[in-house]
XYZ file of C-alpha atoms in Angstrom:
581
model
C -0.010 -0.008 -0.001
C 2.828 2.385 0.866
C 4.506 1.602 -2.431
C 1.300 2.283 -4.447
C 0.704 5.568 -2.633
C 4.286 6.623 -3.363
C 3.772 5.818 -7.051
C 0.544 7.804 -7.207
C 2.267 10.777 -5.525
C 5.124 10.571 -8.035
C 2.720 10.438 -10.995
C 0.788 13.461 -9.726
C 3.973 15.487 -9.347
C 5.024 14.495 -12.902
C 1.643 15.587 -14.341
C 1.777 18.935 -12.527
C 5.278 19.552 -13.776
C 4.246 18.768 -17.334
C 1.290 21.164 -17.117
C 3.586 23.836 -15.779
C 5.978 23.346 -18.673
C 3.086 23.632 -21.147
C 1.915 26.854 -19.510
C 5.273 28.516 -18.994
C 8.164 27.417 -21.174
C 11.662 28.797 -20.882
C 14.107 27.347 -23.439
C 17.674 26.625 -22.306
C 20.092 29.331 -23.234
C 17.295 31.828 -24.170
C 15.809 34.589 -21.993
C 12.377 34.539 -23.716
C 9.506 33.427 -21.523
C 6.521 31.843 -23.297
C 3.035 31.983 -21.871
C 0.776 29.607 -23.787
C -2.898 30.177 -22.939
C -4.400 29.134 -26.223
C -7.681 27.256 -26.672
C -9.198 28.561 -23.454
C -12.683 29.713 -24.407
C -13.488 31.367 -21.035
C -12.417 34.985 -21.537
C -12.471 36.020 -17.875
C -10.533 32.966 -16.690
C -7.950 33.401 -19.454
C -7.268 37.062 -18.688
C -7.135 36.343 -14.950
C -4.542 33.639 -15.421
C -2.512 35.839 -17.721
C -2.555 38.746 -15.281
C -1.388 36.543 -12.448
C 1.431 35.073 -14.535
C 2.562 38.552 -15.610
C 2.542 39.777 -11.988
C 4.609 36.822 -10.887
C 7.152 37.576 -13.629
C 7.452 41.200 -12.571
C 9.255 43.456 -15.073
C 10.831 40.588 -16.970
C 11.557 41.378 -20.633
C 11.266 39.144 -23.712
C 7.801 37.876 -22.920
C 5.897 35.831 -25.565
C 2.131 35.450 -25.127
C -0.108 33.052 -27.082
C -3.831 33.782 -26.822
C -5.066 31.978 -29.973
C -8.667 30.676 -29.878
C -9.527 32.268 -26.566
C -12.785 34.023 -27.576
C -11.509 37.373 -26.352
C -13.612 39.632 -28.639
C -13.131 43.380 -28.502
C -13.995 43.623 -24.779
C -11.233 41.191 -23.801
C -8.719 42.915 -26.092
C -9.393 46.254 -24.467
C -8.912 44.691 -21.005
C -5.695 43.045 -22.213
C -4.309 46.453 -23.257
C -4.694 47.758 -19.684
C -2.187 45.351 -18.080
C -0.037 44.322 -21.048
C 3.635 44.758 -20.054
C 6.102 46.834 -22.025
C 8.598 44.024 -22.467
C 6.384 41.806 -24.594
C 8.112 40.532 -27.697
C 5.446 38.423 -29.362
C 1.651 38.475 -29.189
C -0.646 36.010 -30.904
C -4.353 36.844 -30.831
C -5.623 34.921 -33.867
C -9.177 33.579 -34.132
C -10.660 35.635 -31.311
C -13.660 37.183 -33.130
C -12.018 40.608 -33.250
C -13.328 43.510 -35.313
C -11.550 46.469 -36.873
C -12.869 48.725 -34.114
C -11.320 46.594 -31.359
C -7.992 46.318 -33.125
C -7.943 50.051 -33.744
C -8.246 50.711 -30.014
C -5.530 48.125 -29.299
C -3.177 49.617 -31.903
C -3.694 53.037 -30.403
C -2.732 51.727 -26.977
C 0.493 50.184 -28.352
C 1.355 53.333 -30.319
C 0.837 55.651 -27.338
C 3.500 53.692 -25.442
C 5.826 53.339 -28.459
C 8.933 54.473 -26.564
C 8.653 51.569 -24.084
C 6.904 48.957 -26.238
C 9.335 46.442 -27.724
C 6.841 44.194 -29.579
C 8.400 42.645 -32.688
C 5.811 40.039 -33.675
C 2.035 40.551 -33.945
C -0.370 37.856 -35.214
C -4.076 38.672 -35.576
C -5.001 36.126 -38.233
C -8.434 34.456 -38.659
C -10.386 37.525 -37.553
C -13.011 39.027 -39.824
C -11.747 42.550 -40.605
C -13.948 43.136 -43.634
C -16.273 45.722 -42.040
C -15.664 49.330 -42.886
C -15.148 51.721 -39.968
C -14.428 54.820 -41.998
C -10.726 54.080 -42.472
C -9.868 54.257 -38.734
C -8.421 50.741 -38.726
C -6.126 51.486 -41.653
C -4.936 54.722 -40.092
C -4.248 52.965 -36.813
C -2.245 50.272 -38.616
C -0.173 52.865 -40.502
C 0.472 54.729 -37.228
C 1.535 51.483 -35.567
C 3.985 50.648 -38.382
C 5.428 54.171 -38.244
C 5.897 54.477 -34.463
C 6.894 50.980 -33.318
C 10.610 50.821 -34.104
C 10.927 47.137 -33.101
C 7.948 45.713 -35.008
C 9.476 43.178 -37.422
C 6.652 40.747 -38.225
C 2.933 41.023 -38.968
C 0.701 38.069 -39.753
C -2.803 38.832 -41.004
C -3.796 35.748 -43.012
C -7.494 34.803 -43.504
C -8.691 38.237 -42.362
C -10.872 39.200 -45.392
C -8.961 42.478 -45.762
C -9.365 44.593 -48.895
C -7.152 46.948 -50.897
C -7.472 49.560 -48.095
C -5.356 47.303 -45.883
C -2.784 47.131 -48.674
C -2.659 50.909 -48.878
C -2.077 51.122 -45.125
C 0.788 48.639 -45.368
C 2.220 50.581 -48.333
C 2.152 53.854 -46.382
C 3.886 52.209 -43.441
C 6.639 50.773 -45.670
C 7.070 54.173 -47.340
C 7.637 55.857 -43.990
C 10.554 53.506 -43.237
C 8.904 50.824 -41.147
C 11.352 48.182 -39.780
C 8.947 45.409 -40.924
C 10.862 42.276 -42.043
C 8.165 39.634 -42.433
C 4.696 40.250 -43.836
C 2.115 37.439 -44.187
C -1.123 38.380 -45.985
C -1.986 34.951 -47.341
C -5.563 33.803 -48.013
C -6.996 37.311 -48.501
C -8.639 37.184 -51.980
C -10.208 40.638 -51.558
C -6.723 42.180 -51.465
C -6.402 41.759 -55.260
C -4.193 43.559 -57.681
C -4.978 47.020 -56.194
C -3.797 46.039 -52.733
C -0.610 44.438 -54.079
C 0.048 47.462 -56.254
C -0.211 49.706 -53.212
C 2.240 47.519 -51.264
C 4.632 47.500 -54.239
C 4.432 51.299 -54.478
C 5.317 51.574 -50.790
C 8.276 49.241 -51.313
C 9.573 51.323 -54.178
C 9.016 54.626 -52.344
C 11.066 53.409 -49.324
C 14.234 54.377 -51.204
C 16.783 52.197 -49.510
C 15.052 52.044 -46.100
C 13.145 48.867 -46.877
C 14.067 45.965 -44.620
C 11.477 43.454 -45.790
C 12.826 39.895 -46.007
C 9.731 37.724 -46.447
C 6.534 38.517 -48.356
C 3.698 35.979 -48.386
C 0.930 36.825 -50.869
C -0.469 33.342 -51.422
C -4.130 33.108 -52.496
C -4.673 36.865 -52.826
C -6.244 36.743 -56.321
C -3.230 38.333 -57.971
C -3.101 38.462 -61.781
C -0.435 39.657 -64.179
C -1.169 43.311 -63.402
C -0.263 42.867 -59.735
C 2.872 40.953 -60.697
C 3.857 43.797 -63.013
C 3.629 46.315 -60.146
C 5.645 44.010 -57.922
C 8.323 43.524 -60.631
C 8.780 47.309 -60.860
C 9.545 47.382 -57.136
C 11.963 44.468 -57.479
C 13.852 46.165 -60.275
C 15.607 48.365 -57.688
C 18.276 46.041 -56.264
C 19.416 48.520 -53.557
C 15.833 49.046 -52.356
C 15.057 45.291 -52.149
C 18.506 44.092 -51.123
C 17.141 42.354 -47.973
C 14.300 40.487 -49.699
C 14.808 36.713 -49.547
C 11.402 35.032 -49.992
C 8.287 35.758 -52.105
C 5.248 33.480 -52.032
C 2.893 34.032 -55.003
C 1.258 30.644 -55.005
C -2.448 29.895 -55.572
C -3.102 33.049 -57.619
C -4.098 33.785 -61.237
C -0.642 34.396 -62.676
C -0.024 33.270 -66.272
C 3.126 32.878 -68.356
C 3.126 36.592 -69.173
C 3.195 37.440 -65.473
C 6.230 35.171 -64.911
C 7.984 36.893 -67.800
C 7.306 40.292 -66.209
C 8.624 39.057 -62.905
C 11.787 37.764 -64.536
C 12.208 41.066 -66.334
C 12.082 42.976 -63.050
C 14.570 40.663 -61.351
C 16.969 40.878 -64.295
C 16.769 44.674 -64.182
C 17.643 44.635 -60.494
C 21.024 42.936 -60.949
C 24.303 44.655 -60.222
C 27.270 45.077 -62.536
C 28.193 41.399 -62.112
C 24.710 40.260 -63.192
C 23.872 39.146 -59.642
C 21.593 40.299 -56.821
C 22.599 40.986 -53.212
C 20.504 37.990 -51.992
C 19.285 34.807 -53.676
C 15.500 34.656 -53.654
C 13.049 31.867 -52.865
C 10.022 32.183 -55.121
C 6.908 30.051 -54.951
C 4.780 30.104 -58.158
C 2.793 26.933 -57.474
C -0.927 26.539 -58.205
C -0.919 29.210 -60.948
C -1.986 29.182 -64.562
C 1.417 28.319 -65.946
C 2.421 26.200 -68.925
C 5.771 25.001 -70.143
C 6.663 28.506 -71.406
C 6.191 30.150 -68.019
C 8.094 27.335 -66.341
C 11.025 27.870 -68.675
C 11.034 31.571 -67.844
C 11.027 30.793 -64.105
C 13.761 28.168 -64.363
C 15.954 30.639 -66.265
C 16.272 32.552 -62.971
C 18.043 29.540 -61.466
C 20.677 29.470 -64.207
C 21.311 33.206 -63.812
C 21.967 32.788 -60.118
C 19.017 35.002 -59.051
C 16.856 32.352 -57.407
C 17.959 29.530 -55.112
C 14.568 27.885 -54.661
C 11.692 27.703 -57.121
C 8.284 26.230 -56.286
C 6.099 24.985 -59.174
C 3.738 22.674 -57.315
C 0.218 21.713 -58.401
C 0.029 23.854 -61.504
C -3.586 24.393 -62.495
C -3.411 23.886 -66.290
C -1.804 20.475 -66.179
C -0.732 20.395 -69.855
C 2.937 21.190 -69.533
C 4.349 19.844 -72.808
C 7.880 19.330 -74.089
C 8.935 22.907 -73.250
C 8.831 21.889 -69.591
C 11.397 19.159 -70.300
C 13.757 21.468 -72.138
C 13.418 24.253 -69.538
C 14.000 22.056 -66.502
C 16.873 20.266 -68.190
C 18.527 23.532 -69.234
C 18.078 24.958 -65.748
C 19.669 21.920 -64.043
C 22.661 22.005 -66.429
C 23.124 25.780 -65.936
C 23.028 25.393 -62.143
C 25.574 22.531 -62.206
C 27.811 24.571 -64.505
C 27.674 27.811 -62.514
C 31.044 28.588 -60.873
C 30.297 29.480 -57.241
C 32.933 29.822 -54.541
C 30.527 28.628 -51.856
C 28.734 25.302 -51.782
C 24.983 25.718 -52.160
C 21.931 23.654 -53.085
C 19.336 24.863 -55.647
C 15.811 23.498 -55.118
C 13.300 22.861 -57.893
C 9.893 21.687 -56.637
C 7.403 20.076 -59.084
C 5.221 18.319 -56.485
C 1.695 17.357 -57.465
C 2.057 17.681 -61.268
C 1.162 14.840 -63.607
C 4.620 14.175 -64.999
C 4.655 10.376 -64.920
C 2.543 7.695 -66.560
C 1.807 5.500 -63.523
C -1.838 4.552 -63.155
C -2.953 2.856 -59.950
C -4.585 -0.523 -60.463
C -8.341 -0.434 -60.422
C -10.093 -2.098 -57.514
C -11.523 -5.441 -58.596
C -15.247 -5.684 -58.133
C -17.282 -8.871 -57.797
C -20.375 -9.668 -59.843
C -22.634 -8.887 -56.882
C -21.020 -5.478 -56.301
C -21.231 -4.601 -60.020
C -24.938 -5.467 -60.366
C -26.296 -4.167 -57.050
C -25.552 -0.507 -57.815
C -27.262 1.474 -60.636
C -23.905 2.560 -62.077
C -22.668 -1.009 -61.939
C -25.761 -2.310 -63.712
C -25.302 0.228 -66.511
C -21.647 -0.664 -66.958
C -22.539 -4.417 -66.782
C -25.135 -4.250 -69.541
C -22.875 -2.023 -71.586
C -20.064 -4.508 -71.416
C -22.443 -7.334 -72.346
C -23.662 -5.344 -75.385
C -20.149 -4.514 -76.433
C -19.108 -8.184 -76.120
C -22.051 -9.339 -78.279
C -21.248 -6.711 -80.948
C -17.567 -7.639 -81.023
C -18.441 -11.351 -81.264
C -20.735 -10.742 -84.221
C -18.203 -8.521 -85.975
C -15.487 -11.154 -85.502
C -17.751 -13.796 -87.006
C -18.532 -11.616 -90.027
C -14.835 -10.819 -90.527
C -13.951 -14.459 -90.330
C -16.525 -15.443 -92.935
C -15.598 -12.624 -95.308
C -11.841 -13.038 -94.719
C -11.415 -9.393 -93.572
C -10.061 -10.276 -90.160
C -6.383 -9.681 -89.420
C -4.545 -12.135 -87.237
C -2.978 -10.989 -83.939
C 0.717 -10.111 -84.381
C 2.952 -10.337 -81.353
C 6.079 -8.553 -82.475
C 8.052 -8.863 -79.255
C 6.875 -12.282 -78.207
C 5.528 -11.230 -74.829
C 1.939 -12.114 -75.601
C 0.748 -8.574 -74.940
C -1.684 -7.362 -77.576
C -1.787 -3.818 -76.220
C 1.941 -3.413 -76.089
C 1.903 -0.563 -78.561
C -0.577 1.375 -76.451
C 1.604 0.907 -73.349
C 4.591 2.180 -75.236
C 2.680 5.272 -76.362
C 1.810 6.014 -72.728
C 5.425 5.654 -71.678
C 6.475 7.919 -74.517
C 4.222 10.649 -73.112
C 5.963 10.437 -69.724
C 7.601 13.837 -69.181
C 9.956 12.440 -66.525
C 11.427 9.914 -68.948
C 11.839 12.650 -71.535
C 13.544 14.818 -68.907
C 15.954 12.020 -68.048
C 16.813 11.508 -71.737
C 17.354 15.239 -72.164
C 19.744 15.305 -69.184
C 21.641 12.288 -70.527
C 22.095 13.678 -74.049
C 22.574 17.387 -73.231
C 25.783 19.216 -74.075
C 27.937 19.913 -71.030
C 30.871 22.144 -70.162
C 32.908 19.549 -68.357
C 35.452 22.058 -67.000
C 32.766 24.304 -65.476
C 30.905 21.334 -63.980
C 34.084 20.064 -62.322
C 34.844 23.526 -60.814
C 31.260 24.209 -59.666
C 30.075 23.537 -56.179
C 26.359 23.973 -56.818
C 24.055 20.987 -56.232
C 20.483 20.567 -57.389
C 17.644 19.039 -55.415
C 14.593 18.005 -57.517
C 11.395 17.396 -55.591
C 8.983 15.072 -57.430
C 6.428 14.127 -54.779
C 3.053 12.923 -56.036
C 4.064 13.103 -59.723
C 3.001 9.512 -60.743
C 6.540 8.126 -61.161
C 6.682 4.573 -62.433
C 9.628 2.169 -62.550
C 10.546 3.033 -66.117
C 10.842 6.734 -65.311
C 12.823 5.962 -62.183
C 15.284 3.842 -64.202
C 15.700 6.689 -66.714
C 16.362 9.230 -63.931
C 18.910 6.868 -62.352
C 20.733 6.729 -65.669
C 20.806 10.564 -65.827
C 22.013 10.822 -62.205
C 24.941 8.481 -62.949
C 25.858 10.504 -66.041
C 25.880 13.743 -64.040
C 27.881 12.192 -61.225
C 30.570 11.043 -63.661
C 30.781 14.586 -65.110
C 30.841 16.538 -61.830
C 32.704 14.064 -59.645
C 30.172 14.625 -56.819
C 27.635 12.107 -55.553
C 25.207 14.792 -54.390
C 25.196 16.908 -57.536
C 21.583 15.812 -58.217
C 19.263 14.463 -55.585
C 15.635 13.472 -56.201
C 12.816 13.366 -53.654
C 10.094 10.961 -54.877
C 8.092 10.451 -51.722
C 4.300 9.959 -51.820
C 4.400 8.107 -55.134
C 2.539 4.794 -55.257
C 4.498 3.545 -58.291
C 7.971 3.500 -56.731
C 9.658 3.187 -53.327
C 10.249 6.438 -51.470
C 13.952 5.628 -51.038
C 14.540 4.272 -54.565
C 17.204 6.921 -55.336
C 18.931 6.551 -51.973
C 20.068 2.922 -52.335
C 23.657 3.691 -53.248
C 25.742 3.432 -56.400
C 25.044 -0.264 -57.071
C 21.285 0.179 -57.041
C 21.483 3.097 -59.430
C 23.647 1.058 -61.770
C 21.146 -1.784 -61.842
C 18.328 0.655 -62.588
C 20.422 2.246 -65.369
C 21.153 -1.147 -66.844
C 17.422 -1.895 -67.007
C 16.895 1.465 -68.726
C 19.550 0.628 -71.342
C 17.958 -2.764 -71.986
C 14.579 -1.112 -72.478
C 16.051 1.423 -74.856
C 17.742 -1.320 -76.930
C 14.489 -3.282 -77.057
C 12.668 -0.160 -78.122
C 15.130 0.498 -80.952
C 14.908 -3.106 -82.135
C 11.094 -2.893 -82.086
C 11.175 0.298 -84.135
C 13.465 -1.238 -86.761
C 11.191 -4.311 -86.897
C 8.105 -2.131 -87.330
C 9.780 -0.147 -90.098
C 10.776 -3.319 -91.910
C 7.249 -4.692 -91.567
C 5.813 -1.422 -92.914
C 8.003 -1.621 -95.970
C 6.900 -5.207 -96.627
C 3.263 -4.272 -96.252
C 3.745 -1.334 -98.603
C 5.274 -3.463 -101.373
C 2.627 -6.178 -100.934
C -0.157 -3.575 -101.340
C 1.503 -2.286 -104.503
C 1.726 -5.776 -105.956
C -1.974 -6.342 -105.205
C -2.966 -3.182 -107.025
C -0.928 -4.120 -110.134
C -2.610 -7.394 -111.383
C -2.008 -8.090 -115.085
C -4.727 -10.771 -115.343
C -7.315 -8.177 -114.156
C -6.201 -5.289 -116.382
C -5.380 -7.160 -119.557
C -7.582 -10.225 -120.099
C -7.284 -12.131 -123.321
C -9.964 -14.730 -124.104
C -9.629 -17.643 -126.484
C -13.408 -17.640 -127.168
C -13.248 -14.571 -129.330
C -14.084 -15.525 -133.044
C -13.010 -13.408 -135.955
C -15.404 -13.446 -139.011
C -13.678 -13.038 -142.383
C -16.923 -12.490 -144.296
C -17.615 -8.880 -145.170
C -20.887 -7.262 -146.014
C -20.589 -6.066 -149.627
C -23.539 -3.735 -149.424
C -21.991 -1.878 -146.521
C -18.692 -1.602 -148.332
C -20.300 -0.265 -151.564
C -22.224 2.310 -149.564
C -19.048 3.556 -147.911
C -17.300 3.786 -151.231
C -20.078 5.818 -152.836
C -20.095 8.278 -149.890
C -16.380 8.775 -150.279
C -16.698 9.510 -154.010
C -19.493 12.085 -153.457
C -17.317 13.820 -150.799
C -14.399 14.072 -153.212
C -16.524 15.532 -156.059
C -17.975 18.187 -153.782
C -14.524 19.153 -152.588
C -13.312 19.466 -156.145
């Protein structure tokens, strides 16, 4: 009994200690104190606990408070502003049913104590800020950006803000705000007008801009908004700190990517480089192979270190994608950089392979019990009867052609399978990398590596073998085993670690690719020879002497002439001669 009581006491102490760590967390070697009070839907209890924790901490600086999902509303936010300490570094108040009026009051409280306030991160996402309060909210935000000298990050995703919010951000950036990270994702009402206002503020900062990260995902940006942004990016000194731009899930086309590239090219220095290498995400846009080629060209020029092209909406990428990606990889591997770096190309979620998951087998009972199954069942029965009747007619008339198995594998649809494999863009990309022209000297001197992300791209074994062959070719030219790495996770057709099995595994895969290529060439030569034979046979069938020139032995020639007819002809001739004379 004593032992069990001791164990229960020990467990209770452990649980209390764990709860204390979840509430107040102080990392080792860091002076920041984190107060996590999220997901407490009782407003009064939450604010009471926060007030007690702050009083216990005294005047301690570097305080981080998390009040997400606490149902504060405007009343709780006003009460929070009364006892909020000056040394707070981070404040998260997302999803608290706040309105523009409540945030305006809170911003005013922070701005009035700007000399003591050291807040550098503010998160008020997932609050509906679409209501119009006469522009007071936008003016309060501009005042906050102007007065708080330590405010480095603002996150306002999923807030239903409009172009007025963009104008407020633009005015704050124009006035020299120290803002470094700005997240406005999932605000479709922002649009091209809001992005243009932000870009105008970036350009008007004139060297005072410190922005590093700009997230404009799913903001309904078209080519017009990208054009305004490219004008701001054309000033390399003004955007020298910018490192990451997220333009995914918008309405950008190939023309917009070309405008973006034009702005980045214009912002290069005398050496053709920028002060920082950018990370650009263009996924889920209306891009085709032409736009992808324009984006990949930024990699070869050394302007972009990471390019995201995931889940493109159009889907039909074409052969221009193959040439663009291949050229971009070769240019990156040939670029002479003094420092070792890795360039990332992400093509996740695009239909680049030809793998098709096997259909689930259905029993006769499952196929007949549903309405759709009954329709497909009777349709297949009708099709089978029609094909049987047609085969019988062809057999009787002699029009049927026998089945030809050219490769001896017994597969009648082998030609169709080959056509599907030929349309595999990944196999074409591997062939392009294997046969491309290289500058061997530059590739040996370069220290740049390429990481190709191909998650959920329908890779099959044939495409994997072709990519393994290309990887071995590039390794032999660069002398580095990590010059090209491929991430093929989340593909049902191949193993996730198929390219991480070492040199021997890649050699076996490359050998299978070579065998398939040789079999393909032999099959093509055999088909060409068969086509010639069929052509000559058709010509010989069309030229049949017995049909065109038929001589019959039954024809009788009569030597008897009709004298009356001859005399008549002679008299007509004589009359014609006399008249002519």
